[in-house]
PDB file of C-alpha atoms in Angstrom:
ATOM      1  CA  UNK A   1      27.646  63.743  -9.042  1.00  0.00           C
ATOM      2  CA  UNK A   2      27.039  61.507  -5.750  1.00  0.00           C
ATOM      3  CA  UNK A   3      26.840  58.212  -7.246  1.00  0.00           C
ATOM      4  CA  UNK A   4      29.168  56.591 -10.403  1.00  0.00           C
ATOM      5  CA  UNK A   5      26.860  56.635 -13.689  1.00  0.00           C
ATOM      6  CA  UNK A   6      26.452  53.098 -14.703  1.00  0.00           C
ATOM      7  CA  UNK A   7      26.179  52.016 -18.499  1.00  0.00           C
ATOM      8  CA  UNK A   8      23.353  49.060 -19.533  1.00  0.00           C
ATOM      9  CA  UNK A   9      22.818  47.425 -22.324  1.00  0.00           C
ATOM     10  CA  UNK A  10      19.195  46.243 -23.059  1.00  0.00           C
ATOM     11  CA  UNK A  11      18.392  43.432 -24.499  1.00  0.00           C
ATOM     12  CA  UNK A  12      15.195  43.437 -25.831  1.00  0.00           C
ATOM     13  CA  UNK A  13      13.818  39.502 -26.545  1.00  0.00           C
ATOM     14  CA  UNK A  14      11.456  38.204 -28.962  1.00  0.00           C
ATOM     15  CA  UNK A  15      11.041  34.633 -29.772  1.00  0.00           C
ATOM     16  CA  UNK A  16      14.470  33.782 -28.077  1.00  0.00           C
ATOM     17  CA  UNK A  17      16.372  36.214 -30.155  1.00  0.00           C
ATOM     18  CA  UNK A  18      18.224  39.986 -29.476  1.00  0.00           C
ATOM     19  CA  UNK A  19      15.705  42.071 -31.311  1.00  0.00           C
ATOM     20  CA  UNK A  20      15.311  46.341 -31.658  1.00  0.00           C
ATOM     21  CA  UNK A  21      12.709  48.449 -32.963  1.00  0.00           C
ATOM     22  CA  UNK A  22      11.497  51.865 -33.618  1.00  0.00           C
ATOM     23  CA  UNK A  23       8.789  53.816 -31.245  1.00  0.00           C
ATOM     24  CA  UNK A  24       7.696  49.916 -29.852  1.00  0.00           C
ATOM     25  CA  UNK A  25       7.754  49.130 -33.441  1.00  0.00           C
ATOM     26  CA  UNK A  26       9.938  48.328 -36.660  1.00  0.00           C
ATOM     27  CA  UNK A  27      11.193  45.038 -35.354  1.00  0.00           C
ATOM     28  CA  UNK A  28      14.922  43.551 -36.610  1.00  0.00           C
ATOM     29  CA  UNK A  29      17.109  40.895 -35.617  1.00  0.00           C
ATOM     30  CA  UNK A  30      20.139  41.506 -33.260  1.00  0.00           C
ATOM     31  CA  UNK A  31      21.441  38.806 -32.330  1.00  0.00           C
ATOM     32  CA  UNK A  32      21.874  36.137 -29.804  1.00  0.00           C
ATOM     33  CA  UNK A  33      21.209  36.711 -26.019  1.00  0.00           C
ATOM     34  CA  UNK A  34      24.002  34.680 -24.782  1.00  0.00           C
ATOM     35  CA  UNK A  35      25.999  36.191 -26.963  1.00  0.00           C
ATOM     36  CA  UNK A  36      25.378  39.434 -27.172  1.00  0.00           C
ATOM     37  CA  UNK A  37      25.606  39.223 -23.303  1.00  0.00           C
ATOM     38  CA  UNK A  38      28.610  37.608 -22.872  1.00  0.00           C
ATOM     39  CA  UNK A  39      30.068  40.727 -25.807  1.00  0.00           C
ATOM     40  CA  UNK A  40      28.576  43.904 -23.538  1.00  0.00           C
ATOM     41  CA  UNK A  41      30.684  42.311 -20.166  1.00  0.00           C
ATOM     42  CA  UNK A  42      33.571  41.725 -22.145  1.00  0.00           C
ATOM     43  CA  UNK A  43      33.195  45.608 -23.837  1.00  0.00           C
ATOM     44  CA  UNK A  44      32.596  46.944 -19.539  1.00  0.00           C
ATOM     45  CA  UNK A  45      29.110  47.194 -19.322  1.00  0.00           C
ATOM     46  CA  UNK A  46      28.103  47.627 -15.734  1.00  0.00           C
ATOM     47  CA  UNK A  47      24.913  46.030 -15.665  1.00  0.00           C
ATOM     48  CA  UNK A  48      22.520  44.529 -18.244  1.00  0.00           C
ATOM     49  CA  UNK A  49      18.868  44.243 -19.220  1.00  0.00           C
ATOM     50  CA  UNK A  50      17.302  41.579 -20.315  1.00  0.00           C
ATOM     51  CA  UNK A  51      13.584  42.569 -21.473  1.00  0.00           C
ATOM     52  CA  UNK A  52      11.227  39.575 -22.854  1.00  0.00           C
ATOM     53  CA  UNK A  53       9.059  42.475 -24.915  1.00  0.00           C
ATOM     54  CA  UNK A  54       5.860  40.301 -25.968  1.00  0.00           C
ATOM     55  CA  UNK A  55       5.721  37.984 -22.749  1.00  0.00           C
ATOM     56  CA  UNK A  56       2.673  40.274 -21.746  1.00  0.00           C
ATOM     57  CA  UNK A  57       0.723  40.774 -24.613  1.00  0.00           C
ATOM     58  CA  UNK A  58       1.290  36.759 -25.177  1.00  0.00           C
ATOM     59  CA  UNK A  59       0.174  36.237 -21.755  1.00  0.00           C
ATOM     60  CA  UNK A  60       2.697  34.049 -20.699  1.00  0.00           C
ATOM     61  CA  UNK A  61       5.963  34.433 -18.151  1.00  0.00           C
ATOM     62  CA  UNK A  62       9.404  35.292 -19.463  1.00  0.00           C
ATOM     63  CA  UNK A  63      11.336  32.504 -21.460  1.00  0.00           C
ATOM     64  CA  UNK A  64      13.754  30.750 -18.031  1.00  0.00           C
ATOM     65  CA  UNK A  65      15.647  28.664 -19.871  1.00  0.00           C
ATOM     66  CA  UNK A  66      17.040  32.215 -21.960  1.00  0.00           C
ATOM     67  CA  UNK A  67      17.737  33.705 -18.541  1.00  0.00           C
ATOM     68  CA  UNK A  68      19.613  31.317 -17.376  1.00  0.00           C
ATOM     69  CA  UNK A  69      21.679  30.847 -20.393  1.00  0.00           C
ATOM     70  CA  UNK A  70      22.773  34.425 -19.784  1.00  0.00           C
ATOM     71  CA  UNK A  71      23.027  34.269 -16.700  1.00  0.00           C
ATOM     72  CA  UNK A  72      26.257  31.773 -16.926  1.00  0.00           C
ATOM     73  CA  UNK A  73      27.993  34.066 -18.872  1.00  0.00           C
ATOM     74  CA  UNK A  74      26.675  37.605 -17.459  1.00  0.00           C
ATOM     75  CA  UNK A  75      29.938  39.186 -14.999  1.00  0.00           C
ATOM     76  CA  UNK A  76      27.717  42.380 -13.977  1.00  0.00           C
ATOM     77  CA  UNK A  77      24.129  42.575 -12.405  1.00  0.00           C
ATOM     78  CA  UNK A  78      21.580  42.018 -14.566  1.00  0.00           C
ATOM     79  CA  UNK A  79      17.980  42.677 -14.714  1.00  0.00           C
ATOM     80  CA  UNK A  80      15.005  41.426 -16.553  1.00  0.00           C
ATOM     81  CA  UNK A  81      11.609  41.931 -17.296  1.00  0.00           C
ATOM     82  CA  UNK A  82       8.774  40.802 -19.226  1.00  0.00           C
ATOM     83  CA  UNK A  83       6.125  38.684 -18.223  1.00  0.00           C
ATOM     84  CA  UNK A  84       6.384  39.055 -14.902  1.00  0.00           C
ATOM     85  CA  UNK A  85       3.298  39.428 -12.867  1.00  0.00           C
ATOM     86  CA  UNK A  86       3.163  37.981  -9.385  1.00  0.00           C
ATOM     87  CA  UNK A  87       5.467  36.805  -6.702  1.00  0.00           C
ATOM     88  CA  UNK A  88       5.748  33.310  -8.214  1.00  0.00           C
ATOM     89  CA  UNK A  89       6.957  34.684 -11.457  1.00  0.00           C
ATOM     90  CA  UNK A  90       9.590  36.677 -10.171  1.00  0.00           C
ATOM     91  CA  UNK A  91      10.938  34.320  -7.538  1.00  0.00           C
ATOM     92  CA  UNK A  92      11.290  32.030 -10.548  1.00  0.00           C
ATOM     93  CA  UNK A  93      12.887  34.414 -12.916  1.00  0.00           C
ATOM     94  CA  UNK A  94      15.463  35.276 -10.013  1.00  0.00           C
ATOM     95  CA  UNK A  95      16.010  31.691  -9.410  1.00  0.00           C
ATOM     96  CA  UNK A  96      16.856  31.356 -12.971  1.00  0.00           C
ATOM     97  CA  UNK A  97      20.030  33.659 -12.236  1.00  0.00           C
ATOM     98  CA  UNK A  98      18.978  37.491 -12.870  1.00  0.00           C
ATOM     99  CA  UNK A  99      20.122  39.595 -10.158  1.00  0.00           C
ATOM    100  CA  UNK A 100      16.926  41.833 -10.202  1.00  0.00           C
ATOM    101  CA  UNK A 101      13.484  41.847 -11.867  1.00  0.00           C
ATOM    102  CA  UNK A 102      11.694  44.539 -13.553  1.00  0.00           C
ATOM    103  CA  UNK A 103       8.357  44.761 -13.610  1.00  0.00           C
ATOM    104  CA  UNK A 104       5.718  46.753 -15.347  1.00  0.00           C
ATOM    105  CA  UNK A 105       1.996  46.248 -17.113  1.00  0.00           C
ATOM    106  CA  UNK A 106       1.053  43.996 -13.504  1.00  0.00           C
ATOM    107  CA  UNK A 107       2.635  46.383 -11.352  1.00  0.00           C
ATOM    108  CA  UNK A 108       0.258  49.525 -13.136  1.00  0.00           C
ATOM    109  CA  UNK A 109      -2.633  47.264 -12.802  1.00  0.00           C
ATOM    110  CA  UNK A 110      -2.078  45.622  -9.538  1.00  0.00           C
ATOM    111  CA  UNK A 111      -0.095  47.971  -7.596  1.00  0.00           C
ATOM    112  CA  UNK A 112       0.202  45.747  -4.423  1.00  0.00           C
ATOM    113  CA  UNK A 113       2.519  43.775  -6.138  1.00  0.00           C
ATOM    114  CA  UNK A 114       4.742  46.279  -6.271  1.00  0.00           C
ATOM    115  CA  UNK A 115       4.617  45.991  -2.297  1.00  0.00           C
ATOM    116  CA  UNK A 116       4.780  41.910  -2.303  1.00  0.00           C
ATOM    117  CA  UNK A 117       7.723  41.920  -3.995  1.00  0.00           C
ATOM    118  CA  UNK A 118       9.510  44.559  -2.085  1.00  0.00           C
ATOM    119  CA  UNK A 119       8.381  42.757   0.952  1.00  0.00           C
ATOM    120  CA  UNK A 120       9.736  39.179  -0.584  1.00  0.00           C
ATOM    121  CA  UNK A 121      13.255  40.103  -1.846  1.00  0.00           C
ATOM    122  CA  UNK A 122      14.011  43.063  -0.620  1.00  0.00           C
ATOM    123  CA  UNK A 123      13.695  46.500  -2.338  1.00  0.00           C
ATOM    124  CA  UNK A 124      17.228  45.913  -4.063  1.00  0.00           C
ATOM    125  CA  UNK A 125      15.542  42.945  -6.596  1.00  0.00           C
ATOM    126  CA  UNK A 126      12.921  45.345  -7.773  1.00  0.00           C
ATOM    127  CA  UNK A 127      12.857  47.975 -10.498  1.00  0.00           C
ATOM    128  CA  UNK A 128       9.481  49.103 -12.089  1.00  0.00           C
ATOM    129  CA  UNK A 129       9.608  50.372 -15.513  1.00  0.00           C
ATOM    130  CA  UNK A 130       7.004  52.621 -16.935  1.00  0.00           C
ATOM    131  CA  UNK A 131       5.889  53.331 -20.562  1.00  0.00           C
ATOM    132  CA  UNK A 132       5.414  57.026 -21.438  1.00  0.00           C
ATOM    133  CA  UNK A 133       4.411  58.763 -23.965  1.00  0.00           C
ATOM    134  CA  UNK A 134       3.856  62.867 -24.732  1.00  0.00           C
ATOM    135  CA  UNK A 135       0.065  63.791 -23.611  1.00  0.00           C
ATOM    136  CA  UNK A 136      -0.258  67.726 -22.900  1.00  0.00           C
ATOM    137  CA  UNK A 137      -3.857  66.647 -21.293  1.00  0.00           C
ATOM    138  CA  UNK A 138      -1.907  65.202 -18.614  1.00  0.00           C
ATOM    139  CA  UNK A 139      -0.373  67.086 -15.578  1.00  0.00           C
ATOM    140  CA  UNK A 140       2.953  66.421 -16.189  1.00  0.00           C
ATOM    141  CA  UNK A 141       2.368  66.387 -20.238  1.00  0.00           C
ATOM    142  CA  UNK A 142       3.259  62.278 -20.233  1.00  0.00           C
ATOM    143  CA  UNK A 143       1.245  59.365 -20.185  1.00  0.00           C
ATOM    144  CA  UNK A 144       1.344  55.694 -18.789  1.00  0.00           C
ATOM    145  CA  UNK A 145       1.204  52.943 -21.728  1.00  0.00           C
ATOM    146  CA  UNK A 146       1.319  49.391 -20.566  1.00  0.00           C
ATOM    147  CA  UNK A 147       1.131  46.323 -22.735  1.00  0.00           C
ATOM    148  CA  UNK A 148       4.623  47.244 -23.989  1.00  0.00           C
ATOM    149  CA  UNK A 149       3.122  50.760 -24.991  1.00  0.00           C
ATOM    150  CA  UNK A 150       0.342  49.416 -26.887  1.00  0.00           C
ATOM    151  CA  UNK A 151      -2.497  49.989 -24.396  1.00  0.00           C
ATOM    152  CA  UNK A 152      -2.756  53.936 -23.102  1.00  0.00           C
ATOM    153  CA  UNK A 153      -3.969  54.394 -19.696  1.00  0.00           C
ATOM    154  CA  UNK A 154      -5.661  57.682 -19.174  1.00  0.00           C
ATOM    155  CA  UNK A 155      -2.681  58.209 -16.002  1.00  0.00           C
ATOM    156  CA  UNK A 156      -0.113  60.636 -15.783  1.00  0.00           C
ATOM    157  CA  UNK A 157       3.244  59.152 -16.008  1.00  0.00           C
ATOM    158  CA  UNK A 158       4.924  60.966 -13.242  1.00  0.00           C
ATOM    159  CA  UNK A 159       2.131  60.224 -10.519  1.00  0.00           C
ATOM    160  CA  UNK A 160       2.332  57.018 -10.929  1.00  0.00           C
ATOM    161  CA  UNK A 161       6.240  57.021 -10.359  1.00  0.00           C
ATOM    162  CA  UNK A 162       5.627  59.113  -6.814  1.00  0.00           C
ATOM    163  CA  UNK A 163       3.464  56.049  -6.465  1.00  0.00           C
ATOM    164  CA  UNK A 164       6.122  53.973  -7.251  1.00  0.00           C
ATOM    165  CA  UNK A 165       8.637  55.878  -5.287  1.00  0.00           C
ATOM    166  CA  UNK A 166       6.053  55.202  -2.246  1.00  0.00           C
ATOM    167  CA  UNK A 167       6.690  51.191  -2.247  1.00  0.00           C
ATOM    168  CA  UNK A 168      10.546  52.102  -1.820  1.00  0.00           C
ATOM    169  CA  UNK A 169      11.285  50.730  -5.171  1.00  0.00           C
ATOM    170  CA  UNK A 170      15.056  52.346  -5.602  1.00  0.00           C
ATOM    171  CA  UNK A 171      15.287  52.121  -9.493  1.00  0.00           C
ATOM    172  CA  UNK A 172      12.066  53.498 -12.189  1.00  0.00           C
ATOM    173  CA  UNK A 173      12.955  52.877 -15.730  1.00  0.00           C
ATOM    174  CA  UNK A 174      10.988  55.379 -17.772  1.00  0.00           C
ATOM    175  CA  UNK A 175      10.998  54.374 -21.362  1.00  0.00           C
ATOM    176  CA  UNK A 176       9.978  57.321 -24.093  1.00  0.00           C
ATOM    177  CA  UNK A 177       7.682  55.786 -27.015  1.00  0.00           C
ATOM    178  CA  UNK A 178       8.523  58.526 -28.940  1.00  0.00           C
ATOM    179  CA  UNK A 179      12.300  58.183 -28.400  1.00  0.00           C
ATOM    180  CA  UNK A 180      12.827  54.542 -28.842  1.00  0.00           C
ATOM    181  CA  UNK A 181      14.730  53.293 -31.057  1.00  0.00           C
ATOM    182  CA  UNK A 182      15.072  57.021 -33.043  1.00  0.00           C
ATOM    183  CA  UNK A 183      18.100  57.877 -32.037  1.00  0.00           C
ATOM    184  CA  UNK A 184      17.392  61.555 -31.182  1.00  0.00           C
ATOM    185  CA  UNK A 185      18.326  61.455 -27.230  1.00  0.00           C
ATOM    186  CA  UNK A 186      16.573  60.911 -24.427  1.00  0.00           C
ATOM    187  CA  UNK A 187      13.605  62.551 -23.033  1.00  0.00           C
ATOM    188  CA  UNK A 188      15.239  64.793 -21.327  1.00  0.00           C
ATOM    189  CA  UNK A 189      11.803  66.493 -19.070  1.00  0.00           C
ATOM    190  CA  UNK A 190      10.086  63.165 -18.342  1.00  0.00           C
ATOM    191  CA  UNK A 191      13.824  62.044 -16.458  1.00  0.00           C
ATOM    192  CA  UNK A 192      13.838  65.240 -14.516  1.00  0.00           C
ATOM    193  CA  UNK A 193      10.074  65.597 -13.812  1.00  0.00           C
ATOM    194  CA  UNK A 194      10.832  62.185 -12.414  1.00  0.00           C
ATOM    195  CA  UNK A 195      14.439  62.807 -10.723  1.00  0.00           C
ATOM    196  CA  UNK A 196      12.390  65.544  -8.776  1.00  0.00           C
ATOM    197  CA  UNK A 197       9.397  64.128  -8.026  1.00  0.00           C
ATOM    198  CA  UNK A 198      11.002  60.826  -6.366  1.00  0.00           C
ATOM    199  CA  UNK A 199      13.992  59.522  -4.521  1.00  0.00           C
ATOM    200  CA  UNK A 200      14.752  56.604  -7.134  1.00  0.00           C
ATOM    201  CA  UNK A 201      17.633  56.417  -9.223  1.00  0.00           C
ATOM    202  CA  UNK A 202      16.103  56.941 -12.870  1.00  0.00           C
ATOM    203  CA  UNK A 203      17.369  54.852 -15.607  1.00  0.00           C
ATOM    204  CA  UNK A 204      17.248  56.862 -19.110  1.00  0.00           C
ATOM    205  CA  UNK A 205      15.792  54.761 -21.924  1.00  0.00           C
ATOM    206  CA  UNK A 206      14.639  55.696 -24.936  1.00  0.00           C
ATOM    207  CA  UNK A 207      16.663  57.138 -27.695  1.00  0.00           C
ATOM    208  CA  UNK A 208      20.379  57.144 -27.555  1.00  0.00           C
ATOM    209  CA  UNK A 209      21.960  58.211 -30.538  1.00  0.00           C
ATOM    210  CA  UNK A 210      25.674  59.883 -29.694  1.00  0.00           C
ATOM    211  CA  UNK A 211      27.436  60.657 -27.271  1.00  0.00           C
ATOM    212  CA  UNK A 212      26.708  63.529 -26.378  1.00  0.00           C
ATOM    213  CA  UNK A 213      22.719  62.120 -25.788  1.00  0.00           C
ATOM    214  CA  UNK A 214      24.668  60.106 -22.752  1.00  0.00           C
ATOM    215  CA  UNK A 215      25.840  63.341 -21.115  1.00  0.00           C
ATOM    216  CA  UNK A 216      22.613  64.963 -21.581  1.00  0.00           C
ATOM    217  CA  UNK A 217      20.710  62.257 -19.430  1.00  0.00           C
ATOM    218  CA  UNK A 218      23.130  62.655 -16.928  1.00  0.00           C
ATOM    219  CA  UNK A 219      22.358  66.211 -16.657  1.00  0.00           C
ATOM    220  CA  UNK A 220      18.641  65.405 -15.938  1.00  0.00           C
ATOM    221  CA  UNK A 221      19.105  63.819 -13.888  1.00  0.00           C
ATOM    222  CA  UNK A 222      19.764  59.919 -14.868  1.00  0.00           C
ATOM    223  CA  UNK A 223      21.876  58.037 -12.305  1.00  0.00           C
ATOM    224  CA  UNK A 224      21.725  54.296 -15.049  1.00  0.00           C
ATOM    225  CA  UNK A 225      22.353  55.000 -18.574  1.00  0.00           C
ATOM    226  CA  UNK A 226      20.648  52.111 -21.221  1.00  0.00           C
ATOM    227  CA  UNK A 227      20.486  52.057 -24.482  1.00  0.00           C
ATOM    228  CA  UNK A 228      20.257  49.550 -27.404  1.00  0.00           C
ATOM    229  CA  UNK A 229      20.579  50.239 -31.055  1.00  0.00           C
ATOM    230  CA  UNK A 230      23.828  51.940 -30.435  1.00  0.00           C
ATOM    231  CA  UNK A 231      25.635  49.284 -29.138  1.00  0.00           C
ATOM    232  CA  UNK A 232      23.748  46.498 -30.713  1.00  0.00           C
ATOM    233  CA  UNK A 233      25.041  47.860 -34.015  1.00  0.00           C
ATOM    234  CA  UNK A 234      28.005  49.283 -32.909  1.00  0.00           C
ATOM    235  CA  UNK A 235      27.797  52.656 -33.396  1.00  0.00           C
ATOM    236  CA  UNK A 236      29.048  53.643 -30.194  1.00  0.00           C
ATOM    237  CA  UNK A 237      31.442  51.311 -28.339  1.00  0.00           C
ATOM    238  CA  UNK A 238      31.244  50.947 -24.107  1.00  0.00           C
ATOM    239  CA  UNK A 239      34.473  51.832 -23.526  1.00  0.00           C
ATOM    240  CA  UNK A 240      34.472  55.183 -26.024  1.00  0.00           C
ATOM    241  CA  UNK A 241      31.869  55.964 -24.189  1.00  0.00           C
ATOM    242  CA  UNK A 242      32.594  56.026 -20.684  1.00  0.00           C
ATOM    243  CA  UNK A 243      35.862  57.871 -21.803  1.00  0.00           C
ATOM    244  CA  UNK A 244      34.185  60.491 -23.685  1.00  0.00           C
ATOM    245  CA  UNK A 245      31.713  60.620 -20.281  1.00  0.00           C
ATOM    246  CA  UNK A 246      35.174  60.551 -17.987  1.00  0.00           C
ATOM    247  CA  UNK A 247      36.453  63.368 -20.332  1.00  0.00           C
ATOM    248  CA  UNK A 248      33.485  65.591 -19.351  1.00  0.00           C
ATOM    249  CA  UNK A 249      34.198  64.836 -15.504  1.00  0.00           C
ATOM    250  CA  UNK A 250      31.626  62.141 -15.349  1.00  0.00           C
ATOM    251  CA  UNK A 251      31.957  59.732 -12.545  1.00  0.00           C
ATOM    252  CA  UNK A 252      31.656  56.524 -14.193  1.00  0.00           C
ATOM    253  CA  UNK A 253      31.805  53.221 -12.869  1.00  0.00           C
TER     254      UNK A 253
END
């Protein structure tokens, strides 16, 4: 393994509150953002995500004044996405105080934005995370959703991350609709398709449910481990999980 595995927490925000669902859907409470935030450092997270999930579909930008409460209490890099659809929108959410933004729905439709933002803050500040879901009519058998997976887009999902790749964004953060939230593992082929088809680092997302799930996305290829219902209700802990990682001579951070 080149580089240390990092562990993230995702915070996933509606209405100003920690909130986790099921396949996009299912929606509970979990929490407070500052909170919850200022918990995942404490427990040795190595970098955060902070995901505003109906800032698109509400057509508005992500909420600031959440972003920068975390970010006063966040000790690791932290990322967040949600809303964000232009230059303006991401200069202000990394004014705010989040180390990186991640940016989705605007980047599929406008791709040049992808390419604006690289240009304005340096390839470093940007991740682009892409919605998937199974479809054996595509090439690579997965789909891009947008509209925080509502909307389906008729492209295959692991084009548009050699697309991606192309603007020199470093970090893709596929997220399976039919693994979120389920707690089944991760998708194990989209991660590889996507490990081997770019040079990113791919971020695994999409349904953690053990241990052993952590290992396996490792395996195919995923550099940034996140997950949310696990540690949101505590049925995995940060720290028994990057020994039970060490213990399988995982490079952790």
């Amino acid at each position: 393994m080149s580089q240390p595995i990092s562990i993230m927490p995702c915070l996933d925000m509606r209405n100003g509150r920690v909130v986790k669902g099921v396949h996009f859907v299912d929606i509970r409470d979990a929490g407070d953002p500052v909170e919850c935030a200022a918990a995942y450092c404490k427990a040795g997270a190595d970098e955060l995500a902070l995901l505003d999930i109906t800032a698109t579909v509400e057509n508005r930008g992500t909420m600031l004044d959440v972003v920068k409460r975390v970010a006063e209490v966040t000790t690791v890099p932290f990322t967040v996405g949600g809303g964000i659809s232009d230059v303006a929108s991401a200069a202000a959410v990394l004014n705010a105080g989040a180390s990186k933004i991640s940016t989705s729905s605007a980047a599929f439709r406008k791709p040049q934005i992808i390419a604006e933002m690289v240009r304005e803050f340096g390839p470093q500040k940007v991740t682009v995370a892409i919605d998937v879901d199974r479809n054996d009519a595509m090439p690579s058998g997965y789909e891009v959703y947008i509209d925080g997976g509502r909307t389906a887009t008729g492209f295959d999902a692991v084009e548009w991350a050699k697309r991606v790749d192309a603007f020199g964004v470093p970090v893709i953060l596929p997220t399976s609709k039919a693994g979120d939230g389920a707690k089944t593992g991760y998708d194990l082929p989209v991660i590889r398709a996507m490990r081997q088809a770019t040079s990113a680092q791919i971020v695994a997302s999409g349904g953690a449910g053990k241990q052993e799930h952590f290992y396996e996305a490792i395996e195919a290829g995923a550099t940034i481990l996140l997950a949310a219902s696990v540690f949101h209700f505590q049925l995995i802990g940060i720290p028994e999980l990057k020994t039970y990682l060490r213990g399988r001579g995982v490079q952790v951070r």
